[in-house]
mmCIF file of C-alpha atoms and ligand atoms in Angstrom:
data_model
loop_
_atom_site.group_PDB
_atom_site.id
_atom_site.type_symbol
_atom_site.label_atom_id
_atom_site.label_comp_id
_atom_site.label_asym_id
_atom_site.label_seq_id
_atom_site.Cartn_x
_atom_site.Cartn_y
_atom_site.Cartn_z
ATOM 1 C CA MET A 4 0.040 -0.087 -0.022
ATOM 2 C CA SER A 5 1.234 3.500 -0.756
ATOM 3 C CA ARG A 6 -0.413 6.922 -0.337
ATOM 4 C CA TYR A 7 -4.244 7.283 -0.049
ATOM 5 C CA ASP A 8 -4.550 3.441 0.368
ATOM 6 C CA LYS A 9 -3.232 2.763 -3.203
ATOM 7 C CA ARG A 10 -1.501 -0.447 -4.360
ATOM 8 C CA ALA A 11 2.187 -0.118 -4.978
ATOM 9 C CA ASP A 12 1.840 -0.782 -8.730
ATOM 10 C CA LEU A 13 0.128 2.599 -9.557
ATOM 11 C CA ILE A 14 2.224 4.710 -11.937
ATOM 12 C CA VAL A 15 2.770 8.003 -9.892
ATOM 13 C CA HIS A 16 3.095 11.056 -12.314
ATOM 14 C CA GLU A 17 3.192 13.556 -9.420
ATOM 15 C CA HIS A 18 3.389 13.194 -5.542
ATOM 16 C CA GLU A 19 1.544 16.647 -4.610
ATOM 17 C CA PRO A 20 -1.065 16.887 -5.820
ATOM 18 C CA PHE A 21 -1.214 13.285 -6.243
ATOM 19 C CA ASN A 22 -1.495 11.993 -9.747
ATOM 20 C CA ALA A 23 -1.446 8.263 -10.491
ATOM 21 C CA GLU A 24 -2.449 5.959 -13.180
ATOM 22 C CA THR A 25 -3.858 2.504 -12.916
ATOM 23 C CA GLY A 26 -1.057 -0.339 -13.436
ATOM 24 C CA LEU A 27 -1.777 -1.868 -16.813
ATOM 25 C CA ALA A 28 -1.936 -5.427 -15.303
ATOM 26 C CA ALA A 29 -4.645 -4.172 -12.813
ATOM 27 C CA LEU A 30 -6.591 -2.342 -15.581
ATOM 28 C CA ALA A 31 -6.363 -5.483 -17.806
ATOM 29 C CA ASP A 32 -7.693 -7.791 -14.805
ATOM 30 C CA GLY A 33 -11.258 -7.362 -15.425
ATOM 31 C CA PRO A 34 -14.214 -5.289 -16.370
ATOM 32 C CA LEU A 35 -14.275 -3.143 -12.858
ATOM 33 C CA THR A 36 -11.068 -1.491 -11.359
ATOM 34 C CA ALA A 37 -10.664 -1.833 -7.710
ATOM 35 C CA ALA A 38 -10.590 1.379 -5.741
ATOM 36 C CA ASP A 39 -7.287 0.703 -4.380
ATOM 37 C CA ALA A 40 -5.971 0.423 -8.139
ATOM 38 C CA PHE A 41 -8.114 3.197 -9.431
ATOM 39 C CA TYR A 42 -6.241 6.159 -11.177
ATOM 40 C CA VAL A 43 -6.182 9.585 -9.467
ATOM 41 C CA ARG A 44 -6.297 12.958 -11.001
ATOM 42 C CA GLY A 45 -6.026 16.019 -8.793
ATOM 43 C CA HIS A 46 -5.368 19.561 -9.465
ATOM 44 C CA GLY A 47 -4.536 20.721 -5.808
ATOM 45 C CA PRO A 48 -4.521 19.332 -2.319
ATOM 46 C CA VAL A 49 -6.934 16.722 -1.004
ATOM 47 C CA PRO A 50 -9.335 18.955 1.023
ATOM 48 C CA GLU A 51 -10.017 17.922 4.578
ATOM 49 C CA ILE A 52 -13.882 17.979 4.942
ATOM 50 C CA ASP A 53 -15.998 17.110 7.997
ATOM 51 C CA PRO A 54 -19.105 14.793 6.639
ATOM 52 C CA ALA A 55 -21.362 16.082 9.374
ATOM 53 C CA ALA A 56 -20.942 19.699 8.802
ATOM 54 C CA TRP A 57 -20.882 19.286 5.122
ATOM 55 C CA ARG A 58 -23.656 20.671 2.955
ATOM 56 C CA LEU A 59 -24.598 20.877 -0.834
ATOM 57 C CA ARG A 60 -25.842 24.049 -1.946
ATOM 58 C CA VAL A 61 -27.963 24.039 -5.047
ATOM 59 C CA HIS A 62 -28.518 27.519 -6.358
ATOM 60 C CA GLY A 63 -28.494 29.857 -9.699
ATOM 61 C CA LEU A 64 -31.490 29.683 -12.045
ATOM 62 C CA VAL A 65 -33.685 27.560 -9.860
ATOM 63 C CA GLU A 66 -37.212 28.017 -8.300
ATOM 64 C CA ARG A 67 -35.835 26.799 -4.947
ATOM 65 C CA GLU A 68 -32.411 27.146 -3.527
ATOM 66 C CA LEU A 69 -31.450 24.136 -1.688
ATOM 67 C CA GLU A 70 -28.771 23.225 1.218
ATOM 68 C CA LEU A 71 -28.598 19.375 1.600
ATOM 69 C CA SER A 72 -26.749 17.285 4.302
ATOM 70 C CA LEU A 73 -25.496 13.907 3.259
ATOM 71 C CA GLU A 74 -28.458 12.408 5.554
ATOM 72 C CA THR A 75 -30.917 14.267 3.647
ATOM 73 C CA LEU A 76 -29.472 13.265 0.528
ATOM 74 C CA ARG A 77 -29.650 9.502 1.568
ATOM 75 C CA GLU A 78 -33.020 9.713 3.179
ATOM 76 C CA GLY A 79 -34.835 12.119 0.964
ATOM 77 C CA PHE A 80 -33.989 10.498 -2.540
ATOM 78 C CA ARG A 81 -33.931 7.048 -4.381
ATOM 79 C CA GLU A 82 -30.710 5.448 -4.265
ATOM 80 C CA ARG A 83 -29.125 4.306 -7.254
ATOM 81 C CA ASP A 84 -26.178 2.380 -8.651
ATOM 82 C CA VAL A 85 -24.584 3.003 -11.922
ATOM 83 C CA VAL A 86 -21.575 1.241 -13.428
ATOM 84 C CA ALA A 87 -19.577 3.687 -15.206
ATOM 85 C CA THR A 88 -16.106 4.341 -17.024
ATOM 86 C CA LEU A 89 -14.295 7.686 -15.831
ATOM 87 C CA GLN A 90 -11.507 8.644 -18.370
ATOM 88 C CA CYS A 91 -9.198 11.622 -17.997
ATOM 89 C CA ALA A 92 -9.041 13.881 -21.131
ATOM 90 C CA GLY A 93 -5.347 13.273 -20.577
ATOM 91 C CA ASN A 94 -5.320 9.519 -20.926
ATOM 92 C CA ARG A 95 -2.704 8.210 -23.544
ATOM 93 C CA ARG A 96 -1.227 11.591 -23.746
ATOM 94 C CA GLU A 97 2.088 9.928 -23.826
ATOM 95 C CA GLY A 98 1.420 9.127 -27.371
ATOM 96 C CA LEU A 99 0.652 12.589 -28.260
ATOM 97 C CA ILE A 100 3.786 14.008 -26.612
ATOM 98 C CA ALA A 101 5.813 11.371 -28.752
ATOM 99 C CA ILE A 102 4.776 13.402 -31.785
ATOM 100 C CA ARG A 103 4.774 17.013 -30.178
ATOM 101 C CA ASP A 104 5.629 18.247 -26.763
ATOM 102 C CA ILE A 105 2.885 19.453 -24.485
ATOM 103 C CA PRO A 106 4.635 21.557 -21.888
ATOM 104 C CA GLY A 107 3.873 21.219 -18.267
ATOM 105 C CA GLU A 108 1.419 18.161 -18.826
ATOM 106 C CA ALA A 109 2.158 14.566 -17.515
ATOM 107 C CA PRO A 110 2.754 11.889 -19.886
ATOM 108 C CA TRP A 111 -0.408 9.864 -19.110
ATOM 109 C CA GLY A 112 -0.018 6.306 -20.413
ATOM 110 C CA PRO A 113 -3.462 4.309 -20.968
ATOM 111 C CA GLY A 114 -4.232 3.815 -17.468
ATOM 112 C CA ALA A 115 -5.758 7.268 -16.869
ATOM 113 C CA THR A 116 -9.072 5.244 -16.868
ATOM 114 C CA GLY A 117 -11.173 2.901 -14.757
ATOM 115 C CA THR A 118 -14.616 1.277 -14.392
ATOM 116 C CA ALA A 119 -16.406 1.374 -11.137
ATOM 117 C CA ALA A 120 -19.913 0.733 -9.750
ATOM 118 C CA TRP A 121 -20.974 4.023 -7.952
ATOM 119 C CA THR A 122 -23.863 4.467 -5.538
ATOM 120 C CA GLY A 123 -25.827 7.612 -4.856
ATOM 121 C CA VAL A 124 -28.508 9.709 -5.981
ATOM 122 C CA ALA A 125 -29.634 10.976 -9.299
ATOM 123 C CA LEU A 126 -28.350 14.421 -10.086
ATOM 124 C CA ALA A 127 -31.967 14.654 -11.792
ATOM 125 C CA ASP A 128 -33.913 14.100 -8.777
ATOM 126 C CA VAL A 129 -32.204 16.520 -6.694
ATOM 127 C CA LEU A 130 -32.691 19.272 -9.936
ATOM 128 C CA ALA A 131 -36.197 18.039 -9.731
ATOM 129 C CA LEU A 132 -36.513 19.508 -6.287
ATOM 130 C CA ALA A 133 -34.706 22.826 -6.925
ATOM 131 C CA GLY A 134 -36.900 23.298 -10.268
ATOM 132 C CA PRO A 135 -34.496 24.590 -12.939
ATOM 133 C CA LEU A 136 -35.865 28.008 -14.422
ATOM 134 C CA ASP A 137 -36.423 28.081 -18.204
ATOM 135 C CA GLU A 138 -33.050 29.978 -18.888
ATOM 136 C CA GLY A 139 -31.055 27.338 -16.955
ATOM 137 C CA ALA A 140 -29.341 25.331 -19.726
ATOM 138 C CA HIS A 141 -26.175 24.312 -17.908
ATOM 139 C CA VAL A 142 -25.408 22.699 -14.801
ATOM 140 C CA GLY A 143 -22.205 23.685 -12.745
ATOM 141 C CA PHE A 144 -20.214 21.761 -10.220
ATOM 142 C CA VAL A 145 -17.734 23.321 -7.768
ATOM 143 C CA GLY A 146 -15.453 21.287 -5.435
ATOM 144 C CA ALA A 147 -14.072 21.998 -2.202
ATOM 145 C CA ASP A 148 -10.345 22.009 -3.320
ATOM 146 C CA SER A 149 -8.474 24.928 -4.375
ATOM 147 C CA SER A 150 -5.984 24.777 -7.443
ATOM 148 C CA PRO A 151 -3.006 26.619 -7.461
ATOM 149 C CA GLU A 152 -2.626 25.619 -10.966
ATOM 150 C CA ALA A 153 -5.409 27.875 -12.182
ATOM 151 C CA GLU A 154 -5.074 31.288 -13.045
ATOM 152 C CA PRO A 155 -6.264 33.077 -10.805
ATOM 153 C CA VAL A 156 -6.204 30.336 -7.803
ATOM 154 C CA GLN A 157 -9.740 28.827 -7.664
ATOM 155 C CA PRO A 158 -11.489 25.816 -6.791
ATOM 156 C CA PHE A 159 -12.081 23.070 -9.361
ATOM 157 C CA GLY A 160 -15.229 23.202 -11.379
ATOM 158 C CA GLY A 161 -17.206 22.633 -14.560
ATOM 159 C CA SER A 162 -20.570 22.241 -16.026
ATOM 160 C CA ILE A 163 -22.563 19.862 -18.420
ATOM 161 C CA PRO A 164 -25.790 20.745 -20.369
ATOM 162 C CA LEU A 165 -29.089 20.260 -18.393
ATOM 163 C CA ASP A 166 -30.260 17.560 -20.870
ATOM 164 C CA LYS A 167 -27.238 15.628 -19.769
ATOM 165 C CA ALA A 168 -27.611 16.542 -16.313
ATOM 166 C CA CYS A 169 -31.176 15.238 -16.461
ATOM 167 C CA ARG A 170 -30.300 11.744 -17.604
ATOM 168 C CA PRO A 171 -30.780 8.904 -15.061
ATOM 169 C CA GLU A 172 -27.198 7.823 -15.170
ATOM 170 C CA VAL A 173 -25.507 11.101 -13.915
ATOM 171 C CA LEU A 174 -24.946 10.477 -10.115
ATOM 172 C CA LEU A 175 -24.040 12.339 -6.968
ATOM 173 C CA ALA A 176 -22.075 9.229 -5.590
ATOM 174 C CA TRP A 177 -20.880 8.608 -2.105
ATOM 175 C CA ALA A 178 -19.782 5.074 -2.562
ATOM 176 C CA MET A 179 -17.387 3.316 -5.134
ATOM 177 C CA ASN A 180 -17.501 -0.484 -5.691
ATOM 178 C CA GLY A 181 -19.697 -0.821 -2.568
ATOM 179 C CA GLU A 182 -17.458 0.921 -0.121
ATOM 180 C CA PRO A 183 -17.489 4.551 1.032
ATOM 181 C CA LEU A 184 -16.118 6.817 -1.293
ATOM 182 C CA PRO A 185 -12.200 7.210 -0.547
ATOM 183 C CA PRO A 186 -11.081 10.806 0.413
ATOM 184 C CA VAL A 187 -8.799 10.825 -2.858
ATOM 185 C CA HIS A 188 -11.894 10.085 -4.935
ATOM 186 C CA GLY A 189 -14.039 13.052 -3.815
ATOM 187 C CA ALA A 190 -15.590 11.987 -0.272
ATOM 188 C CA PRO A 191 -18.156 12.720 0.951
ATOM 189 C CA LEU A 192 -19.635 13.497 -2.416
ATOM 190 C CA ARG A 193 -18.680 13.467 -6.046
ATOM 191 C CA VAL A 194 -20.244 13.792 -9.265
ATOM 192 C CA VAL A 195 -20.049 10.989 -11.914
ATOM 193 C CA VAL A 196 -20.895 11.954 -15.525
ATOM 194 C CA PRO A 197 -20.600 8.845 -17.543
ATOM 195 C CA GLY A 198 -19.508 9.363 -21.050
ATOM 196 C CA TYR A 199 -18.010 12.840 -20.474
ATOM 197 C CA ILE A 200 -14.186 13.699 -19.912
ATOM 198 C CA GLY A 201 -13.224 12.981 -16.215
ATOM 199 C CA ALA A 202 -12.962 16.758 -15.440
ATOM 200 C CA ARG A 203 -16.904 17.056 -15.370
ATOM 201 C CA SER A 204 -16.919 14.299 -12.604
ATOM 202 C CA VAL A 205 -16.223 17.296 -9.833
ATOM 203 C CA LYS A 206 -15.038 15.532 -6.522
ATOM 204 C CA TRP A 207 -15.587 17.079 -2.898
ATOM 205 C CA LEU A 208 -18.636 18.588 -4.471
ATOM 206 C CA GLU A 209 -20.081 21.494 -2.583
ATOM 207 C CA ARG A 210 -22.012 23.606 -4.926
ATOM 208 C CA ILE A 211 -24.513 22.982 -7.874
ATOM 209 C CA GLU A 212 -25.199 26.216 -9.941
ATOM 210 C CA LEU A 213 -27.933 26.530 -12.871
ATOM 211 C CA ARG A 214 -26.627 28.741 -15.327
ATOM 212 C CA SER A 215 -27.596 29.933 -18.654
ATOM 213 C CA ARG A 216 -23.920 29.683 -20.024
ATOM 214 C CA PRO A 217 -21.423 27.073 -19.705
ATOM 215 C CA TRP A 218 -18.875 27.023 -16.798
ATOM 216 C CA HIS A 219 -16.548 30.166 -16.908
ATOM 217 C CA GLY A 220 -13.892 28.823 -14.621
ATOM 218 C CA TYR A 221 -10.552 27.931 -15.631
ATOM 219 C CA PHE A 222 -11.041 24.096 -15.939
ATOM 220 C CA GLN A 223 -13.497 24.563 -18.650
ATOM 221 C CA HIS A 224 -13.006 28.079 -20.252
ATOM 222 C CA VAL A 225 -9.129 27.874 -20.354
ATOM 223 C CA ALA A 226 -8.182 24.303 -19.651
ATOM 224 C CA TYR A 227 -9.741 20.998 -21.121
ATOM 225 C CA ARG A 228 -10.213 22.273 -24.692
ATOM 226 C CA LEU A 229 -9.416 21.349 -28.070
ATOM 227 C CA LEU A 230 -7.223 23.532 -30.077
ATOM 228 C CA PRO A 231 -6.650 23.706 -33.771
ATOM 229 C CA GLU A 232 -2.972 22.725 -34.836
ATOM 230 C CA ASP A 233 -1.630 26.113 -34.591
ATOM 231 C CA GLY A 234 -4.040 27.373 -31.892
ATOM 232 C CA ALA A 235 -2.518 28.856 -28.372
ATOM 233 C CA PRO A 236 -4.319 27.980 -25.356
ATOM 234 C CA GLY A 237 -6.059 30.974 -23.688
ATOM 235 C CA PRO A 238 -9.738 32.036 -22.342
ATOM 236 C CA GLY A 239 -12.140 30.619 -24.844
ATOM 237 C CA ALA A 240 -9.767 29.491 -27.288
ATOM 238 C CA GLY A 241 -10.712 26.381 -29.106
ATOM 239 C CA MET A 242 -13.641 24.142 -28.402
ATOM 240 C CA PRO A 243 -14.451 22.748 -24.793
ATOM 241 C CA LEU A 244 -14.151 19.092 -24.374
ATOM 242 C CA GLY A 245 -17.313 17.054 -23.771
ATOM 243 C CA LEU A 246 -17.973 13.524 -24.580
ATOM 244 C CA VAL A 247 -14.994 11.284 -24.602
ATOM 245 C CA ALA A 248 -13.609 10.670 -28.232
ATOM 246 C CA LEU A 249 -13.374 6.951 -29.355
ATOM 247 C CA ASN A 250 -10.180 5.484 -28.365
ATOM 248 C CA ALA A 251 -8.713 2.134 -27.623
ATOM 249 C CA ASP A 252 -5.472 0.344 -26.330
ATOM 250 C CA VAL A 253 -3.843 -2.581 -26.042
ATOM 251 C CA LEU A 254 -2.559 -3.489 -22.276
ATOM 252 C CA SER A 255 -1.469 -6.777 -22.935
ATOM 253 C CA PRO A 256 0.996 -8.125 -24.290
ATOM 254 C CA ALA A 257 2.760 -4.563 -23.368
ATOM 255 C CA ASP A 258 4.630 -2.808 -26.035
ATOM 256 C CA GLY A 259 7.849 -4.650 -26.907
ATOM 257 C CA ASP A 260 6.752 -7.824 -25.140
ATOM 258 C CA THR A 261 7.981 -11.042 -26.991
ATOM 259 C CA VAL A 262 5.286 -13.723 -27.528
ATOM 260 C CA ALA A 263 5.532 -17.331 -28.487
ATOM 261 C CA ALA A 264 4.302 -18.141 -32.022
ATOM 262 C CA GLY A 265 0.791 -19.097 -32.374
ATOM 263 C CA PRO A 266 -2.634 -17.490 -31.315
ATOM 264 C CA VAL A 267 -2.335 -14.680 -28.458
ATOM 265 C CA GLU A 268 -4.854 -13.554 -26.070
ATOM 266 C CA LEU A 269 -4.882 -9.641 -26.342
ATOM 267 C CA ARG A 270 -6.360 -7.610 -23.427
ATOM 268 C CA GLY A 271 -7.190 -3.934 -23.811
ATOM 269 C CA TYR A 272 -10.025 -1.478 -23.738
ATOM 270 C CA ALA A 273 -12.228 0.362 -26.448
ATOM 271 C CA PHE A 274 -14.318 3.149 -25.243
ATOM 272 C CA ALA A 275 -16.430 5.959 -26.687
ATOM 273 C CA GLY A 276 -18.536 8.673 -24.544
ATOM 274 C CA GLY A 277 -22.342 9.053 -25.304
ATOM 275 C CA GLU A 278 -24.446 6.812 -27.436
ATOM 276 C CA ARG A 279 -21.661 5.804 -29.769
ATOM 277 C CA HIS A 280 -21.260 2.372 -28.429
ATOM 278 C CA VAL A 281 -17.968 0.230 -29.623
ATOM 279 C CA ALA A 282 -19.511 -2.024 -32.079
ATOM 280 C CA ARG A 283 -16.463 -4.153 -33.093
ATOM 281 C CA VAL A 284 -12.685 -4.179 -32.437
ATOM 282 C CA ASP A 285 -9.997 -4.687 -35.146
ATOM 283 C CA VAL A 286 -6.327 -5.462 -34.625
ATOM 284 C CA SER A 287 -3.231 -4.993 -36.853
ATOM 285 C CA LEU A 288 -0.228 -7.147 -36.261
ATOM 286 C CA ASP A 289 1.847 -5.388 -38.649
ATOM 287 C CA GLY A 290 1.736 -1.493 -37.775
ATOM 288 C CA GLY A 291 -1.440 -0.707 -39.317
ATOM 289 C CA ALA A 292 -0.935 -2.093 -42.885
ATOM 290 C CA THR A 293 -3.769 -4.970 -42.583
ATOM 291 C CA TRP A 294 -6.350 -5.320 -40.014
ATOM 292 C CA SER A 295 -8.598 -8.342 -38.882
ATOM 293 C CA GLN A 296 -11.711 -8.400 -36.730
ATOM 294 C CA ALA A 297 -10.850 -9.437 -33.175
ATOM 295 C CA GLU A 298 -13.028 -12.100 -31.706
ATOM 296 C CA LEU A 299 -14.217 -10.818 -28.524
ATOM 297 C CA LEU A 300 -14.029 -13.362 -25.804
HETATM 298 N N1 MTE B 5 -12.930 18.872 -7.223
HETATM 299 C C1 MTE B 5 -12.019 18.267 -8.054
HETATM 300 N N2 MTE B 5 -12.888 17.329 -8.999
HETATM 301 C C2 MTE B 5 -12.084 16.681 -10.002
HETATM 302 C C3 MTE B 5 -10.713 16.988 -10.108
HETATM 303 C C4 MTE B 5 -10.061 17.949 -9.455
HETATM 304 O O1 MTE B 5 -8.793 18.083 -9.610
HETATM 305 N N3 MTE B 5 -10.798 18.502 -8.339
HETATM 306 N N4 MTE B 5 -10.021 16.425 -11.423
HETATM 307 C C5 MTE B 5 -10.699 15.887 -12.250
HETATM 308 C C6 MTE B 5 -10.277 15.275 -13.410
HETATM 309 S S1 MTE B 5 -9.415 15.897 -14.517
HETATM 310 C C7 MTE B 5 -10.384 13.762 -13.430
HETATM 311 S S2 MTE B 5 -9.998 12.923 -14.719
HETATM 312 C C8 MTE B 5 -11.257 13.022 -12.558
HETATM 313 C C9 MTE B 5 -10.661 12.046 -12.030
HETATM 314 O O2 MTE B 5 -11.305 11.399 -11.031
HETATM 315 P P1 MTE B 5 -10.486 9.903 -9.911
HETATM 316 O O3 MTE B 5 -9.289 11.125 -9.151
HETATM 317 O O4 MTE B 5 -11.569 9.819 -9.015
HETATM 318 O O5 MTE B 5 -10.053 9.101 -10.700
HETATM 319 O O6 MTE B 5 -11.835 13.945 -11.479
HETATM 320 C C10 MTE B 5 -12.171 15.108 -11.892
HETATM 321 N N5 MTE B 5 -12.898 15.819 -10.755
HETATM 322 MO MO1 MO B 6 -8.967 14.342 -16.110
#
């Protein structure tokens, strides 16, 4: 066990704030990723939160402002379970950096992703109680952590469109794989937005703000954006990232491994956010010259 009760086989990119990806063997182990193997992406120190004093504020373009304790969330709303993949927008950045450097960003391999069973309440149920006003088109989330990486220094935040927020798979979660949510993963409560880049699944959630426009904070208006080839990062430059783009990787055998002649069982993942389900997987053994459809086991 290392820091934050993580297994020793995590690949640590940064110690403070703690940033580490799931070991490839752990990721290839099965469809669910154990909490002690799950990747961690943080932009500031893990905040210390007293769960008894903690409240979730829901405000902005709503009929009724809410202030909810954990007890009210647990007792006042229907509990739901969702199995969902989180994937950092920086997943597999190592491969991009091999082509052109991305200054100041960690060279994440294919392990900045993981799938867990999350338990909590549907964001939609909480929003229904608050009553979004007609002008409310985006749902903003703010965490309790403060990020010195942001300009100016500010809490981590982001937003998703209201129509996504009202879908039943978007959770306010207090448990991960049947255990209380670990502090490093956002306890006492985090958002889980299946299909969107991990950055929208805000940890240590303190505030939900109904807005007419997308989130204007650093982590959506400046960072986590897609830039044209010759574009420079800056406020509003490029387009905000949203749904995770279709991507895939082979986890085992590892790059450079020698394998015996004959059939080889490959392990890996293919994932696309939103309604674009992965229909098939093709494999090339000759660097992309020819492809054959994989038989999925
Ligand atoms: N409050 C807060 N929420 C956050 C972050 C953060 O730094 N602070 N990082 C985001 C990013 S970029 C990702 S990829 C996921 C990672 O979630 P995990 O650390 O539980 O794997 O959390 C997101 N939520
Ligand atoms: Mo991320």
